[in-house]
Amino acid sequence: MINLEVPRKLTTLVDQARQAAMAFLRPNSRKYDQAEHTYPKELDTLASLLDGLSASGGGAGAGGVRRSSGKASTANLSLVLGTMEMCWGDAGLLLSMPRQGLGNAAIASVASEEQLARYKGKWAAMAITEPDTGSDSGAIRTTAVRDGDHYVLNGEKIFVTSGERADCVVVWATLDRSLGKAAIKSFVVDRDTPGFELVRLEHKLGIRASDTAHFRLDNCRVPAENLLGSPEIKPDQGFAGVMQTFDNTRPLVAAMAVGITRAALEETRRLLTEAGVTIDYDRPANTQHAAAATFLEMEADYEAMYLLTLQAAWMADNRKPNSLQASYAKAKAGRSATAITLRCVELAGSIGYTEHELLEKWSRDAKIMDIFEGTQQIQQLIIARRLLGKTSAQLK
């Protein structure tokens, strides 16, 4: 039976993550929003702290959780709760944290034990999106051709979070375009590999503290042992292997959205209280001030995204398939975070629209949560396929 209360043994982790967010992330939030592409050196100290937490079994960052066939744990829930707290501080800075990249979650999902040991301590970004494929991960055109003990990669990757700063990048490529999704595999490419060229860094609407890179792979030779998972192509399994990555990362993105949304709601409550608006939980919303009624509606929406995120993490911890629930959480959290943060800006009026408060920044940061790791539309399509029992070929 699922219990969505935070376990007592995780309260220390949550407190530590909240303190780190208050001491390191929130105070530097505006600074690195304005200084886009500048590496936040304050994070080096915090990264060392997170490494210690991870070594002791905690998980306040976004480095990913290893799945196994063993007994139930709280590893995914720990990671999700820690991510919520850190993004309450600043999502862009969390995404800039050394060794906490989405590529690390990919490695945790599908790497062999030998690969786990080899990439331990590395900062890994993840490269999926391409200029001509958009949100369709199955239409990847970057190729990987076996040549002796190496694979030769050719193609382009865009919107790679932390691509410039990371030690390596998990690149999705196809072994054979004619075989469709089943031939798509992920490769770890070291940043200094010849032929792996940084084209540019993007200027973005939000999460500006995090660098977002565009790469070109031109006859980039990658050792064969850098392929994550099995090199065998199994048409009957589609590309389930690499897609396991999303079962890890989508709840994390949902958790990021939850953290941003809670920050916006807390600040909006403070501003409303200062303005003399009382939010009364013992009275019907339609008998209260319009701003109070709107706030209550937003809080209910927030509670739904929060609980769906915990559910996806709980299922992973209890060795239950969570692909559907991961998409539920990602879809709901991404959409609600965008809507709620914008309404918070509206309720705060001119204060919310200016840089006097962080509300306008949080509304910008929230938008990416509805886009990366699978857009809102892709999540709805995945959910529909699973609920209706349809394949990707039957329901497009």
mmCIF file of C-alpha atoms in Angstrom:
data_model
loop_
_atom_site.group_PDB
_atom_site.id
_atom_site.type_symbol
_atom_site.label_atom_id
_atom_site.label_comp_id
_atom_site.label_asym_id
_atom_site.label_seq_id
_atom_site.Cartn_x
_atom_site.Cartn_y
_atom_site.Cartn_z
ATOM 1 C CA MET A 1 0.000 0.000 0.000
ATOM 2 C CA ILE A 2 1.446 3.370 -0.973
ATOM 3 C CA ASN A 3 2.059 5.884 1.798
ATOM 4 C CA LEU A 4 2.804 9.367 0.506
ATOM 5 C CA GLU A 5 3.985 10.776 3.826
ATOM 6 C CA VAL A 6 7.697 11.591 3.960
ATOM 7 C CA PRO A 7 9.408 8.807 5.955
ATOM 8 C CA ARG A 8 10.915 10.007 9.221
ATOM 9 C CA LYS A 9 14.328 8.684 8.273
ATOM 10 C CA LEU A 10 14.403 11.087 5.317
ATOM 11 C CA THR A 11 13.645 14.230 7.328
ATOM 12 C CA THR A 12 17.352 14.837 7.940
ATOM 13 C CA LEU A 13 18.057 14.659 4.208
ATOM 14 C CA VAL A 14 15.226 17.098 3.463
ATOM 15 C CA ASP A 15 16.501 19.492 6.128
ATOM 16 C CA GLN A 16 20.058 19.335 4.766
ATOM 17 C CA ALA A 17 18.881 19.962 1.213
ATOM 18 C CA ARG A 18 16.738 22.896 2.363
ATOM 19 C CA GLN A 19 19.674 24.412 4.269
ATOM 20 C CA ALA A 20 21.908 24.052 1.196
ATOM 21 C CA ALA A 21 19.248 25.719 -0.935
ATOM 22 C CA MET A 22 18.935 28.590 1.544
ATOM 23 C CA ALA A 23 22.692 29.065 2.009
ATOM 24 C CA PHE A 24 23.998 28.543 -1.538
ATOM 25 C CA LEU A 25 21.280 28.537 -4.178
ATOM 26 C CA ARG A 26 18.659 31.138 -3.287
ATOM 27 C CA PRO A 27 21.198 33.893 -2.451
ATOM 28 C CA ASN A 28 22.900 33.430 -5.851
ATOM 29 C CA SER A 29 19.738 32.905 -7.874
ATOM 30 C CA ARG A 30 19.450 36.381 -9.375
ATOM 31 C CA LYS A 31 23.232 36.775 -9.750
ATOM 32 C CA TYR A 32 23.643 33.873 -12.176
ATOM 33 C CA ASP A 33 20.347 34.513 -13.917
ATOM 34 C CA GLN A 34 21.876 37.817 -14.985
ATOM 35 C CA ALA A 35 25.375 36.387 -15.587
ATOM 36 C CA GLU A 36 24.370 33.712 -18.102
ATOM 37 C CA HIS A 37 27.126 31.228 -19.095
ATOM 38 C CA THR A 38 29.236 32.192 -16.051
ATOM 39 C CA TYR A 39 30.166 29.142 -13.997
ATOM 40 C CA PRO A 40 28.853 29.464 -10.417
ATOM 41 C CA LYS A 41 32.018 28.806 -8.402
ATOM 42 C CA GLU A 42 30.002 28.770 -5.190
ATOM 43 C CA LEU A 43 28.709 25.375 -6.274
ATOM 44 C CA ASP A 44 32.075 23.648 -5.873
ATOM 45 C CA THR A 45 31.687 23.628 -2.093
ATOM 46 C CA LEU A 46 28.082 22.489 -2.320
ATOM 47 C CA ALA A 47 28.982 19.746 -4.805
ATOM 48 C CA SER A 48 31.450 18.314 -2.310
ATOM 49 C CA LEU A 49 28.691 18.287 0.306
ATOM 50 C CA LEU A 50 26.344 16.439 -2.061
ATOM 51 C CA ASP A 51 29.052 13.903 -2.853
ATOM 52 C CA GLY A 52 29.241 13.193 0.862
ATOM 53 C CA LEU A 53 25.488 12.808 1.111
ATOM 54 C CA SER A 54 25.461 10.393 -1.826
ATOM 55 C CA ALA A 55 28.260 8.335 -0.318
ATOM 56 C CA SER A 56 26.292 8.037 2.919
ATOM 57 C CA GLY A 57 23.137 6.923 1.106
ATOM 58 C CA GLY A 58 21.476 10.330 0.819
ATOM 59 C CA GLY A 59 20.493 12.024 -2.386
ATOM 60 C CA ALA A 60 19.906 15.734 -2.513
ATOM 61 C CA GLY A 61 21.021 16.278 -6.085
ATOM 62 C CA ALA A 62 20.002 14.884 -9.457
ATOM 63 C CA GLY A 63 22.606 12.258 -10.129
ATOM 64 C CA GLY A 64 20.303 9.309 -10.640
ATOM 65 C CA VAL A 65 19.499 6.111 -8.779
ATOM 66 C CA ARG A 66 20.650 2.619 -9.697
ATOM 67 C CA ARG A 67 17.831 0.126 -10.174
ATOM 68 C CA SER A 68 18.331 -3.470 -9.153
ATOM 69 C CA SER A 69 16.262 -6.553 -8.503
ATOM 70 C CA GLY A 70 16.934 -6.315 -4.784
ATOM 71 C CA LYS A 71 14.603 -5.327 -1.980
ATOM 72 C CA ALA A 72 12.645 -2.097 -1.755
ATOM 73 C CA SER A 73 14.481 1.087 -0.789
ATOM 74 C CA THR A 74 13.918 4.827 -0.445
ATOM 75 C CA ALA A 75 16.660 5.869 -2.874
ATOM 76 C CA ASN A 76 14.396 7.370 -5.547
ATOM 77 C CA LEU A 77 12.188 9.076 -2.978
ATOM 78 C CA SER A 78 15.303 10.544 -1.343
ATOM 79 C CA LEU A 79 16.491 11.904 -4.666
ATOM 80 C CA VAL A 80 13.093 13.385 -5.535
ATOM 81 C CA LEU A 81 12.655 15.038 -2.140
ATOM 82 C CA GLY A 82 16.172 16.452 -2.233
ATOM 83 C CA THR A 83 15.610 17.793 -5.750
ATOM 84 C CA MET A 84 12.403 19.529 -4.660
ATOM 85 C CA GLU A 85 14.242 21.344 -1.892
ATOM 86 C CA MET A 86 17.191 22.319 -4.077
ATOM 87 C CA CYS A 87 14.916 23.694 -6.808
ATOM 88 C CA TRP A 88 13.078 25.680 -4.182
ATOM 89 C CA GLY A 89 16.460 27.410 -4.055
ATOM 90 C CA ASP A 90 17.217 27.544 -7.778
ATOM 91 C CA ALA A 91 16.667 25.004 -10.560
ATOM 92 C CA GLY A 92 19.298 26.434 -12.899
ATOM 93 C CA LEU A 93 21.963 26.222 -10.218
ATOM 94 C CA LEU A 94 21.002 22.640 -9.375
ATOM 95 C CA LEU A 95 21.388 21.748 -13.058
ATOM 96 C CA SER A 96 24.817 23.397 -12.926
ATOM 97 C CA MET A 97 25.946 21.222 -10.032
ATOM 98 C CA PRO A 98 29.072 19.163 -10.806
ATOM 99 C CA ARG A 99 28.376 15.410 -11.085
ATOM 100 C CA GLN A 100 24.605 15.956 -10.860
ATOM 101 C CA GLY A 101 23.774 15.964 -14.586
ATOM 102 C CA LEU A 102 20.924 14.156 -16.327
ATOM 103 C CA GLY A 103 23.569 12.033 -18.028
ATOM 104 C CA ASN A 104 24.447 10.683 -14.600
ATOM 105 C CA ALA A 105 20.853 9.491 -14.266
ATOM 106 C CA ALA A 106 21.167 7.784 -17.655
ATOM 107 C CA ILE A 107 24.347 5.988 -16.581
ATOM 108 C CA ALA A 108 22.703 4.919 -13.330
ATOM 109 C CA SER A 109 19.786 3.499 -15.315
ATOM 110 C CA VAL A 110 21.479 1.304 -17.917
ATOM 111 C CA ALA A 111 25.254 1.109 -17.388
ATOM 112 C CA SER A 112 27.005 -2.149 -16.547
ATOM 113 C CA GLU A 113 28.766 -2.526 -13.202
ATOM 114 C CA GLU A 114 32.112 -2.004 -14.944
ATOM 115 C CA GLN A 115 30.857 1.196 -16.562
ATOM 116 C CA LEU A 116 29.459 2.432 -13.268
ATOM 117 C CA ALA A 117 32.875 2.065 -11.702
ATOM 118 C CA ARG A 118 34.615 3.709 -14.678
ATOM 119 C CA TYR A 119 32.370 6.780 -14.700
ATOM 120 C CA LYS A 120 32.164 7.173 -10.943
ATOM 121 C CA GLY A 121 32.857 10.789 -10.040
ATOM 122 C CA LYS A 122 32.327 12.015 -13.606
ATOM 123 C CA TRP A 123 29.930 14.807 -14.520
ATOM 124 C CA ALA A 124 27.748 13.531 -17.373
ATOM 125 C CA ALA A 125 25.408 15.572 -19.564
ATOM 126 C CA MET A 126 22.822 13.976 -21.873
ATOM 127 C CA ALA A 127 22.349 14.630 -25.610
ATOM 128 C CA ILE A 128 19.114 13.410 -27.196
ATOM 129 C CA THR A 129 17.448 16.234 -29.139
ATOM 130 C CA GLU A 130 18.484 16.972 -32.724
ATOM 131 C CA PRO A 131 17.697 19.878 -35.087
ATOM 132 C CA ASP A 132 15.429 17.778 -37.325
ATOM 133 C CA THR A 133 13.740 15.474 -34.812
ATOM 134 C CA GLY A 134 12.224 17.729 -32.143
ATOM 135 C CA SER A 135 10.522 15.702 -29.422
ATOM 136 C CA ASP A 136 10.519 12.424 -31.340
ATOM 137 C CA SER A 137 13.378 10.517 -29.685
ATOM 138 C CA GLY A 138 12.680 7.577 -31.953
ATOM 139 C CA ALA A 139 13.562 9.598 -35.075
ATOM 140 C CA ILE A 140 17.182 10.187 -34.101
ATOM 141 C CA ARG A 141 19.500 10.608 -37.100
ATOM 142 C CA THR A 142 22.901 10.651 -35.396
ATOM 143 C CA THR A 143 24.618 7.449 -36.507
ATOM 144 C CA ALA A 144 27.037 5.095 -34.774
ATOM 145 C CA VAL A 145 28.955 2.739 -37.079
ATOM 146 C CA ARG A 146 31.146 -0.026 -35.651
ATOM 147 C CA ASP A 147 34.779 0.169 -36.754
ATOM 148 C CA GLY A 148 36.937 -2.384 -34.959
ATOM 149 C CA ASP A 149 37.082 -1.548 -31.260
ATOM 150 C CA HIS A 150 35.330 1.786 -31.775
ATOM 151 C CA TYR A 151 32.061 3.284 -32.939
ATOM 152 C CA VAL A 152 32.209 6.265 -35.294
ATOM 153 C CA LEU A 153 29.522 8.833 -34.471
ATOM 154 C CA ASN A 154 28.201 11.471 -36.885
ATOM 155 C CA GLY A 155 25.389 13.945 -36.325
ATOM 156 C CA GLU A 156 24.242 17.017 -34.363
ATOM 157 C CA LYS A 157 22.818 17.439 -30.862
ATOM 158 C CA ILE A 158 21.102 20.531 -29.474
ATOM 159 C CA PHE A 159 19.835 21.675 -26.066
ATOM 160 C CA VAL A 160 22.428 19.671 -24.119
ATOM 161 C CA THR A 161 22.154 20.763 -20.489
ATOM 162 C CA SER A 162 25.588 21.408 -18.911
ATOM 163 C CA GLY A 163 27.184 20.293 -22.168
ATOM 164 C CA GLU A 164 30.153 22.649 -21.971
ATOM 165 C CA ARG A 165 30.943 22.057 -18.294
ATOM 166 C CA ALA A 166 30.433 18.295 -18.070
ATOM 167 C CA ASP A 167 33.267 15.749 -18.226
ATOM 168 C CA CYS A 168 31.346 13.579 -20.691
ATOM 169 C CA VAL A 169 28.070 13.454 -22.596
ATOM 170 C CA VAL A 170 25.647 10.545 -22.999
ATOM 171 C CA VAL A 171 24.827 10.687 -26.730
ATOM 172 C CA TRP A 172 21.871 8.847 -28.257
ATOM 173 C CA ALA A 173 22.608 7.454 -31.730
ATOM 174 C CA THR A 174 21.306 4.772 -34.059
ATOM 175 C CA LEU A 175 23.266 1.701 -35.129
ATOM 176 C CA ASP A 176 21.029 1.233 -38.184
ATOM 177 C CA ARG A 177 18.373 3.725 -39.311
ATOM 178 C CA SER A 178 16.507 1.052 -41.280
ATOM 179 C CA LEU A 179 15.748 -0.854 -38.058
ATOM 180 C CA GLY A 180 13.971 2.052 -36.385
ATOM 181 C CA LYS A 181 13.866 2.622 -32.632
ATOM 182 C CA ALA A 182 15.321 -0.764 -31.740
ATOM 183 C CA ALA A 183 18.706 0.328 -33.101
ATOM 184 C CA ILE A 184 18.969 3.438 -30.903
ATOM 185 C CA LYS A 185 21.674 3.161 -28.257
ATOM 186 C CA SER A 186 23.378 5.547 -25.856
ATOM 187 C CA PHE A 187 27.140 6.202 -25.821
ATOM 188 C CA VAL A 188 29.312 8.002 -23.302
ATOM 189 C CA VAL A 189 31.485 10.500 -25.185
ATOM 190 C CA ASP A 190 34.298 12.249 -23.336
ATOM 191 C CA ARG A 191 34.303 16.006 -23.905
ATOM 192 C CA ASP A 192 37.867 16.027 -25.252
ATOM 193 C CA THR A 193 37.171 13.344 -27.891
ATOM 194 C CA PRO A 194 38.376 14.465 -31.361
ATOM 195 C CA GLY A 195 35.443 15.245 -33.631
ATOM 196 C CA PHE A 196 33.160 16.218 -30.729
ATOM 197 C CA GLU A 197 32.769 19.930 -31.433
ATOM 198 C CA LEU A 198 30.979 22.544 -29.336
ATOM 199 C CA VAL A 199 29.147 24.721 -31.866
ATOM 200 C CA ARG A 200 27.645 27.289 -29.491
ATOM 201 C CA LEU A 201 25.934 27.947 -26.165
ATOM 202 C CA GLU A 202 22.277 28.948 -26.236
ATOM 203 C CA HIS A 203 20.756 32.082 -24.690
ATOM 204 C CA LYS A 204 17.565 31.011 -22.944
ATOM 205 C CA LEU A 205 14.294 32.175 -21.394
ATOM 206 C CA GLY A 206 15.002 30.519 -18.033
ATOM 207 C CA ILE A 207 17.432 28.359 -16.018
ATOM 208 C CA ARG A 208 20.129 30.725 -17.271
ATOM 209 C CA ALA A 209 22.647 29.595 -14.664
ATOM 210 C CA SER A 210 22.803 26.296 -16.548
ATOM 211 C CA ASP A 211 24.737 26.222 -19.818
ATOM 212 C CA THR A 212 22.908 24.668 -22.781
ATOM 213 C CA ALA A 213 25.120 23.457 -25.624
ATOM 214 C CA HIS A 214 24.871 22.616 -29.329
ATOM 215 C CA PHE A 215 27.302 19.888 -30.467
ATOM 216 C CA ARG A 216 28.419 18.509 -33.795
ATOM 217 C CA LEU A 217 29.876 14.988 -34.053
ATOM 218 C CA ASP A 218 32.142 14.617 -37.072
ATOM 219 C CA ASN A 219 33.674 11.140 -37.376
ATOM 220 C CA CYS A 220 33.875 11.059 -33.597
ATOM 221 C CA ARG A 221 35.527 7.771 -32.540
ATOM 222 C CA VAL A 222 34.190 6.339 -29.291
ATOM 223 C CA PRO A 223 35.507 3.122 -27.672
ATOM 224 C CA ALA A 224 33.064 0.240 -28.041
ATOM 225 C CA GLU A 225 32.977 -0.247 -24.262
ATOM 226 C CA ASN A 226 31.404 3.214 -23.951
ATOM 227 C CA LEU A 227 28.101 1.915 -25.334
ATOM 228 C CA LEU A 228 25.661 1.736 -22.411
ATOM 229 C CA GLY A 229 23.790 -1.535 -22.131
ATOM 230 C CA SER A 230 23.810 -4.271 -24.730
ATOM 231 C CA PRO A 231 25.015 -3.609 -28.309
ATOM 232 C CA GLU A 232 22.548 -6.219 -29.560
ATOM 233 C CA ILE A 233 19.591 -4.931 -31.576
ATOM 234 C CA LYS A 234 16.304 -6.525 -30.490
ATOM 235 C CA PRO A 235 13.418 -5.352 -32.688
ATOM 236 C CA ASP A 236 10.830 -6.988 -30.423
ATOM 237 C CA GLN A 237 11.879 -4.751 -27.514
ATOM 238 C CA GLY A 238 11.806 -1.455 -29.378
ATOM 239 C CA PHE A 239 14.216 0.925 -27.696
ATOM 240 C CA ALA A 240 13.109 0.038 -24.190
ATOM 241 C CA GLY A 241 16.697 -0.043 -22.972
ATOM 242 C CA VAL A 242 17.526 3.603 -23.551
ATOM 243 C CA MET A 243 13.974 4.631 -22.633
ATOM 244 C CA GLN A 244 14.572 3.314 -19.098
ATOM 245 C CA THR A 245 16.516 6.523 -18.665
ATOM 246 C CA PHE A 246 13.285 8.510 -18.785
ATOM 247 C CA ASP A 247 11.762 6.441 -15.986
ATOM 248 C CA ASN A 248 14.532 7.923 -13.818
ATOM 249 C CA THR A 249 14.721 11.455 -15.179
ATOM 250 C CA ARG A 250 11.055 12.353 -15.676
ATOM 251 C CA PRO A 251 10.196 12.135 -11.950
ATOM 252 C CA LEU A 252 13.293 14.267 -11.326
ATOM 253 C CA VAL A 253 12.044 16.939 -13.726
ATOM 254 C CA ALA A 254 8.652 16.766 -12.024
ATOM 255 C CA ALA A 255 10.415 17.255 -8.680
ATOM 256 C CA MET A 256 12.217 20.307 -10.085
ATOM 257 C CA ALA A 257 8.855 21.745 -11.122
ATOM 258 C CA VAL A 258 7.441 21.065 -7.655
ATOM 259 C CA GLY A 259 10.315 22.920 -6.003
ATOM 260 C CA ILE A 260 9.949 25.993 -8.227
ATOM 261 C CA THR A 261 6.185 26.044 -7.734
ATOM 262 C CA ARG A 262 6.411 25.821 -3.961
ATOM 263 C CA ALA A 263 8.863 28.728 -3.930
ATOM 264 C CA ALA A 264 6.449 30.841 -5.972
ATOM 265 C CA LEU A 265 3.459 29.940 -3.807
ATOM 266 C CA GLU A 266 5.291 30.731 -0.588
ATOM 267 C CA GLU A 267 6.386 34.137 -1.858
ATOM 268 C CA THR A 268 2.918 34.907 -3.196
ATOM 269 C CA ARG A 269 1.353 34.012 0.143
ATOM 270 C CA ARG A 270 3.746 36.410 1.860
ATOM 271 C CA LEU A 271 2.904 39.244 -0.539
ATOM 272 C CA LEU A 272 -0.839 38.645 -0.232
ATOM 273 C CA THR A 273 -0.613 38.623 3.556
ATOM 274 C CA GLU A 274 1.296 41.919 3.499
ATOM 275 C CA ALA A 275 -1.435 43.329 1.263
ATOM 276 C CA GLY A 276 -4.091 42.346 3.825
ATOM 277 C CA VAL A 277 -5.522 39.351 1.937
ATOM 278 C CA THR A 278 -6.509 36.522 4.305
ATOM 279 C CA ILE A 279 -6.454 32.932 3.053
ATOM 280 C CA ASP A 280 -8.979 30.988 5.137
ATOM 281 C CA TYR A 281 -9.055 27.186 4.816
ATOM 282 C CA ASP A 282 -12.266 26.945 6.866
ATOM 283 C CA ARG A 283 -14.384 28.961 4.440
ATOM 284 C CA PRO A 284 -15.518 28.147 0.882
ATOM 285 C CA ALA A 285 -13.266 29.759 -1.708
ATOM 286 C CA ASN A 286 -16.173 31.607 -3.346
ATOM 287 C CA THR A 287 -16.858 33.534 -0.120
ATOM 288 C CA GLN A 288 -13.306 34.884 0.108
ATOM 289 C CA HIS A 289 -11.269 37.568 -1.594
ATOM 290 C CA ALA A 290 -10.739 36.705 -5.285
ATOM 291 C CA ALA A 291 -6.967 36.543 -4.781
ATOM 292 C CA ALA A 292 -7.423 34.129 -1.849
ATOM 293 C CA ALA A 293 -9.745 31.934 -3.930
ATOM 294 C CA THR A 294 -7.189 31.842 -6.739
ATOM 295 C CA PHE A 295 -4.439 30.953 -4.285
ATOM 296 C CA LEU A 296 -6.458 28.051 -2.870
ATOM 297 C CA GLU A 297 -7.034 26.724 -6.376
ATOM 298 C CA MET A 298 -3.311 26.913 -7.124
ATOM 299 C CA GLU A 299 -2.432 25.117 -3.892
ATOM 300 C CA ALA A 300 -4.768 22.254 -4.801
ATOM 301 C CA ASP A 301 -3.107 21.982 -8.213
ATOM 302 C CA TYR A 302 0.299 22.008 -6.520
ATOM 303 C CA GLU A 303 -0.729 19.188 -4.177
ATOM 304 C CA ALA A 304 -1.692 17.017 -7.155
ATOM 305 C CA MET A 305 1.670 17.468 -8.898
ATOM 306 C CA TYR A 306 3.525 16.849 -5.643
ATOM 307 C CA LEU A 307 1.691 13.591 -4.892
ATOM 308 C CA LEU A 308 2.051 12.264 -8.448
ATOM 309 C CA THR A 309 5.798 12.875 -8.241
ATOM 310 C CA LEU A 310 6.075 10.993 -4.953
ATOM 311 C CA GLN A 311 4.039 8.140 -6.437
ATOM 312 C CA ALA A 312 6.427 7.732 -9.400
ATOM 313 C CA ALA A 313 9.423 7.638 -7.045
ATOM 314 C CA TRP A 314 7.705 5.269 -4.601
ATOM 315 C CA MET A 315 6.921 2.799 -7.381
ATOM 316 C CA ALA A 316 10.541 2.800 -8.548
ATOM 317 C CA ASP A 317 11.734 2.197 -4.988
ATOM 318 C CA ASN A 318 9.323 -0.710 -4.637
ATOM 319 C CA ARG A 319 10.440 -2.343 -7.924
ATOM 320 C CA LYS A 320 7.168 -1.604 -9.701
ATOM 321 C CA PRO A 321 7.107 -0.477 -13.365
ATOM 322 C CA ASN A 322 6.649 3.292 -13.249
ATOM 323 C CA SER A 323 6.828 4.463 -16.870
ATOM 324 C CA LEU A 324 3.159 5.500 -16.894
ATOM 325 C CA GLN A 325 3.400 7.185 -13.492
ATOM 326 C CA ALA A 326 6.626 8.956 -14.513
ATOM 327 C CA SER A 327 4.768 10.462 -17.471
ATOM 328 C CA TYR A 328 1.779 11.332 -15.256
ATOM 329 C CA ALA A 329 4.094 13.218 -12.906
ATOM 330 C CA LYS A 330 6.079 14.925 -15.661
ATOM 331 C CA ALA A 331 2.962 16.018 -17.570
ATOM 332 C CA LYS A 332 1.087 17.312 -14.545
ATOM 333 C CA ALA A 333 4.057 18.998 -12.880
ATOM 334 C CA GLY A 334 5.327 20.648 -16.054
ATOM 335 C CA ARG A 335 1.961 22.078 -17.014
ATOM 336 C CA SER A 336 0.953 23.120 -13.490
ATOM 337 C CA ALA A 337 4.298 24.740 -12.662
ATOM 338 C CA THR A 338 4.027 26.925 -15.765
ATOM 339 C CA ALA A 339 0.422 27.909 -15.038
ATOM 340 C CA ILE A 340 0.850 28.466 -11.301
ATOM 341 C CA THR A 341 4.027 30.564 -11.494
ATOM 342 C CA LEU A 342 2.478 32.819 -14.140
ATOM 343 C CA ARG A 343 -0.634 33.308 -11.990
ATOM 344 C CA CYS A 344 1.606 34.131 -9.039
ATOM 345 C CA VAL A 345 3.162 36.890 -11.151
ATOM 346 C CA GLU A 346 -0.337 38.164 -11.938
ATOM 347 C CA LEU A 347 -1.457 38.145 -8.305
ATOM 348 C CA ALA A 348 1.644 40.094 -7.258
ATOM 349 C CA GLY A 349 0.981 42.774 -9.884
ATOM 350 C CA SER A 350 3.829 45.132 -10.703
ATOM 351 C CA ILE A 351 6.002 43.601 -7.943
ATOM 352 C CA GLY A 352 5.704 40.194 -9.561
ATOM 353 C CA TYR A 353 6.659 41.485 -12.998
ATOM 354 C CA THR A 354 9.868 43.223 -11.944
ATOM 355 C CA GLU A 355 13.202 42.032 -10.569
ATOM 356 C CA HIS A 356 12.305 43.187 -7.048
ATOM 357 C CA GLU A 357 11.138 39.615 -6.442
ATOM 358 C CA LEU A 358 12.093 36.249 -7.938
ATOM 359 C CA LEU A 359 8.530 35.518 -9.100
ATOM 360 C CA GLU A 360 9.176 36.578 -12.699
ATOM 361 C CA LYS A 361 12.330 34.435 -12.758
ATOM 362 C CA TRP A 362 10.509 31.383 -11.426
ATOM 363 C CA SER A 363 7.853 31.771 -14.128
ATOM 364 C CA ARG A 364 10.632 31.727 -16.742
ATOM 365 C CA ASP A 365 12.427 28.793 -15.125
ATOM 366 C CA ALA A 366 9.218 26.772 -14.885
ATOM 367 C CA LYS A 367 8.573 26.713 -18.627
ATOM 368 C CA ILE A 368 11.442 24.340 -19.422
ATOM 369 C CA MET A 369 9.966 21.778 -17.021
ATOM 370 C CA ASP A 370 7.096 21.373 -19.474
ATOM 371 C CA ILE A 371 9.495 20.893 -22.395
ATOM 372 C CA PHE A 372 12.700 18.961 -21.682
ATOM 373 C CA GLU A 373 12.774 15.211 -21.016
ATOM 374 C CA GLY A 374 9.664 14.952 -23.211
ATOM 375 C CA THR A 375 7.216 17.781 -23.926
ATOM 376 C CA GLN A 376 3.691 18.008 -22.541
ATOM 377 C CA GLN A 377 2.330 16.687 -25.834
ATOM 378 C CA ILE A 378 4.715 13.707 -25.838
ATOM 379 C CA GLN A 379 3.759 12.820 -22.258
ATOM 380 C CA GLN A 380 0.072 12.872 -23.138
ATOM 381 C CA LEU A 381 0.756 10.656 -26.143
ATOM 382 C CA ILE A 382 2.692 8.148 -23.999
ATOM 383 C CA ILE A 383 -0.068 8.110 -21.391
ATOM 384 C CA ALA A 384 -2.737 7.565 -24.039
ATOM 385 C CA ARG A 385 -0.807 4.659 -25.606
ATOM 386 C CA ARG A 386 -0.394 2.924 -22.262
ATOM 387 C CA LEU A 387 -3.977 3.424 -21.137
ATOM 388 C CA LEU A 388 -5.396 2.275 -24.480
ATOM 389 C CA GLY A 389 -2.879 -0.532 -25.010
ATOM 390 C CA LYS A 390 -1.684 0.964 -28.300
ATOM 391 C CA THR A 391 1.802 0.851 -29.824
ATOM 392 C CA SER A 392 3.625 3.897 -31.159
ATOM 393 C CA ALA A 393 2.760 2.747 -34.677
ATOM 394 C CA GLN A 394 -0.948 2.492 -33.819
ATOM 395 C CA LEU A 395 -1.229 5.833 -32.040
ATOM 396 C CA LYS A 396 0.907 8.713 -33.335
#
